[in-house]
Short mmCIF file of C-alpha atoms in Angstrom, two decimals:
data_model
loop_
_atom_site.label_atom_id
_atom_site.label_comp_id
_atom_site.label_asym_id
_atom_site.label_seq_id
_atom_site.Cartn_x
_atom_site.Cartn_y
_atom_site.Cartn_z
CA MET B 1 -10.36 18.56 21.77
CA THR B 2 -9.37 15.47 19.46
CA ASP B 3 -7.76 12.14 20.04
CA SER B 4 -4.65 13.63 18.62
CA ASP B 5 -4.34 16.41 21.51
CA ASP B 6 -0.78 15.65 22.46
CA ARG B 7 -1.10 18.02 25.77
CA THR B 8 -0.85 15.84 29.05
CA PRO B 9 -3.53 15.05 31.39
CA ALA B 10 -2.01 18.00 33.73
CA GLU B 11 -2.11 20.37 30.94
CA ARG B 12 -5.44 19.75 29.96
CA ALA B 13 -6.61 20.02 33.43
CA ARG B 14 -5.10 23.13 33.78
CA MET B 15 -6.65 24.50 30.73
CA LEU B 16 -9.86 23.34 32.24
CA LEU B 17 -9.33 25.21 35.32
CA ARG B 18 -8.45 28.30 33.33
CA ASP B 19 -11.67 27.95 30.81
CA ALA B 20 -14.48 27.09 33.26
CA ASP B 21 -16.71 29.54 34.86
CA THR B 22 -18.36 27.29 37.22
CA CYS B 23 -17.72 24.24 39.31
CA THR B 24 -19.70 22.34 42.00
CA LEU B 25 -18.32 22.41 45.35
CA ALA B 26 -19.73 19.55 47.97
CA THR B 27 -19.47 20.42 51.61
CA ALA B 28 -20.94 18.52 54.79
CA SER B 29 -21.98 20.03 57.88
CA SER B 30 -20.28 18.62 61.04
CA ALA B 31 -22.99 15.91 61.35
CA GLY B 32 -22.29 14.93 57.79
CA VAL B 33 -25.39 16.23 55.90
CA PRO B 34 -24.10 16.92 52.47
CA GLU B 35 -24.41 20.03 50.14
CA ALA B 36 -23.52 20.64 46.64
CA ALA B 37 -23.29 24.12 45.35
CA THR B 38 -22.49 25.45 41.71
CA ILE B 39 -19.68 28.15 42.31
CA ARG B 40 -17.58 30.62 40.18
CA PHE B 41 -13.63 29.88 41.05
CA VAL B 42 -10.27 31.00 40.13
CA ALA B 43 -7.47 28.38 40.30
CA ASP B 44 -3.98 28.05 40.29
CA ASP B 45 -1.39 25.69 38.45
CA GLU B 46 -1.49 23.44 41.56
CA TYR B 47 -5.55 22.96 41.31
CA ASN B 48 -6.09 24.94 44.25
CA ILE B 49 -9.61 26.67 44.01
CA CYS B 50 -10.20 30.22 45.16
CA PHE B 51 -13.98 31.13 45.50
CA ASN B 52 -16.34 33.83 47.23
CA THR B 53 -19.23 33.18 49.46
CA SER B 54 -21.57 34.73 52.15
CA THR B 55 -21.09 34.46 55.80
CA THR B 56 -25.06 33.90 55.75
CA TYR B 57 -24.91 30.86 53.42
CA ARG B 58 -25.06 27.18 54.57
CA LYS B 59 -21.93 26.27 52.79
CA TYR B 60 -20.01 28.73 55.09
CA GLU B 61 -21.50 27.15 58.33
CA ASN B 62 -20.66 23.66 56.82
CA LEU B 63 -16.90 24.94 55.94
CA ARG B 64 -16.24 26.26 59.45
CA ALA B 65 -17.47 23.11 60.95
CA ASN B 66 -16.04 20.60 58.37
CA PRO B 67 -13.16 21.96 55.96
CA ARG B 68 -12.89 18.93 53.89
CA VAL B 69 -14.45 19.36 50.58
CA ALA B 70 -14.74 17.86 46.82
CA VAL B 71 -14.86 20.02 43.74
CA VAL B 72 -16.05 18.92 40.32
CA VAL B 73 -15.14 20.91 37.21
CA ASP B 74 -16.48 19.70 33.79
CA GLY B 75 -15.82 20.98 30.56
CA ALA B 76 -15.06 20.21 26.85
CA ALA B 77 -11.39 19.20 27.87
CA GLY B 78 -12.46 16.43 30.34
CA THR B 79 -13.54 16.28 34.00
CA LEU B 80 -11.35 17.21 37.07
CA GLN B 81 -12.24 15.78 40.63
CA LEU B 82 -10.62 17.33 43.37
CA GLU B 83 -10.50 16.93 46.99
CA GLY B 84 -9.09 19.00 49.86
CA GLU B 85 -9.27 21.23 52.70
CA ALA B 86 -10.93 24.71 52.54
CA ARG B 87 -9.44 27.45 54.65
CA GLU B 88 -10.84 31.01 54.69
CA LEU B 89 -8.64 33.63 53.41
CA THR B 90 -7.51 37.09 55.12
CA GLY B 91 -5.21 39.91 54.46
CA THR B 92 -3.21 40.03 51.14
CA GLU B 93 -4.01 36.20 50.52
CA GLU B 94 -7.93 37.25 50.14
CA ASP B 95 -6.60 40.72 48.34
CA ALA B 96 -5.09 38.62 45.71
CA ALA B 97 -8.12 36.18 45.20
CA VAL B 98 -10.38 38.97 44.91
CA ASP B 99 -7.85 40.35 42.13
CA ARG B 100 -7.98 37.02 40.35
CA TYR B 101 -11.60 36.53 40.72
CA VAL B 102 -12.04 40.62 39.37
CA GLU B 103 -9.81 39.43 36.36
CA LYS B 104 -11.78 36.52 35.33
CA TYR B 105 -15.29 37.62 36.12
CA GLY B 106 -15.39 41.49 36.27
CA HIS B 107 -16.33 43.57 39.37
CA SER B 108 -19.59 42.34 41.22
CA PRO B 109 -21.15 43.79 44.50
CA TYR B 110 -20.97 40.36 45.65
CA LEU B 111 -17.52 40.73 46.36
CA THR B 112 -17.73 43.54 48.65
CA HIS B 113 -20.82 42.82 50.20
CA ASP B 114 -20.60 43.06 54.21
CA ASN B 115 -21.10 38.96 54.63
CA SER B 116 -18.42 38.29 51.51
CA THR B 117 -15.75 36.26 52.36
CA ARG B 118 -13.09 34.29 50.38
CA PHE B 119 -12.11 30.46 50.81
CA VAL B 120 -9.26 28.48 49.07
CA VAL B 121 -9.53 24.75 48.66
CA GLU B 122 -6.17 23.29 49.11
CA THR B 123 -6.23 20.38 46.81
CA ASP B 124 -4.63 17.06 47.87
CA TRP B 125 -6.17 14.44 45.45
CA ALA B 126 -6.88 15.03 41.97
CA ARG B 127 -8.04 12.93 39.11
CA PHE B 128 -8.69 14.22 35.40
CA LEU B 129 -11.02 12.07 33.43
CA ILE B 130 -11.03 12.64 29.33
#
């Protein structure tokens, strides 16, 4: 990216979400104990992030106790900071998230493990930094 890049910050942020393989998800327990984890993700044009996790992980317990999260996506196009509320997916929403995840990363046994589940972070605040 050069200084002469005429894409809007929103276009650059969406490009970053398409191109990045990982992001950092920050959660906190009900007692406020923080955790940050690097995760793979897929995103939509509204900056909502979908990801897979295991019900045996600390982040799962945190998400169930305190769904407010922060996400940072970093790449050549810039850095995108997001905040929102995480919601566990079920049914057709979950199936669609898995399909998008497989399209981006390929099949993984992690997606079909007995303890696997999917969440969406419904973003309500975003900041893109160049």
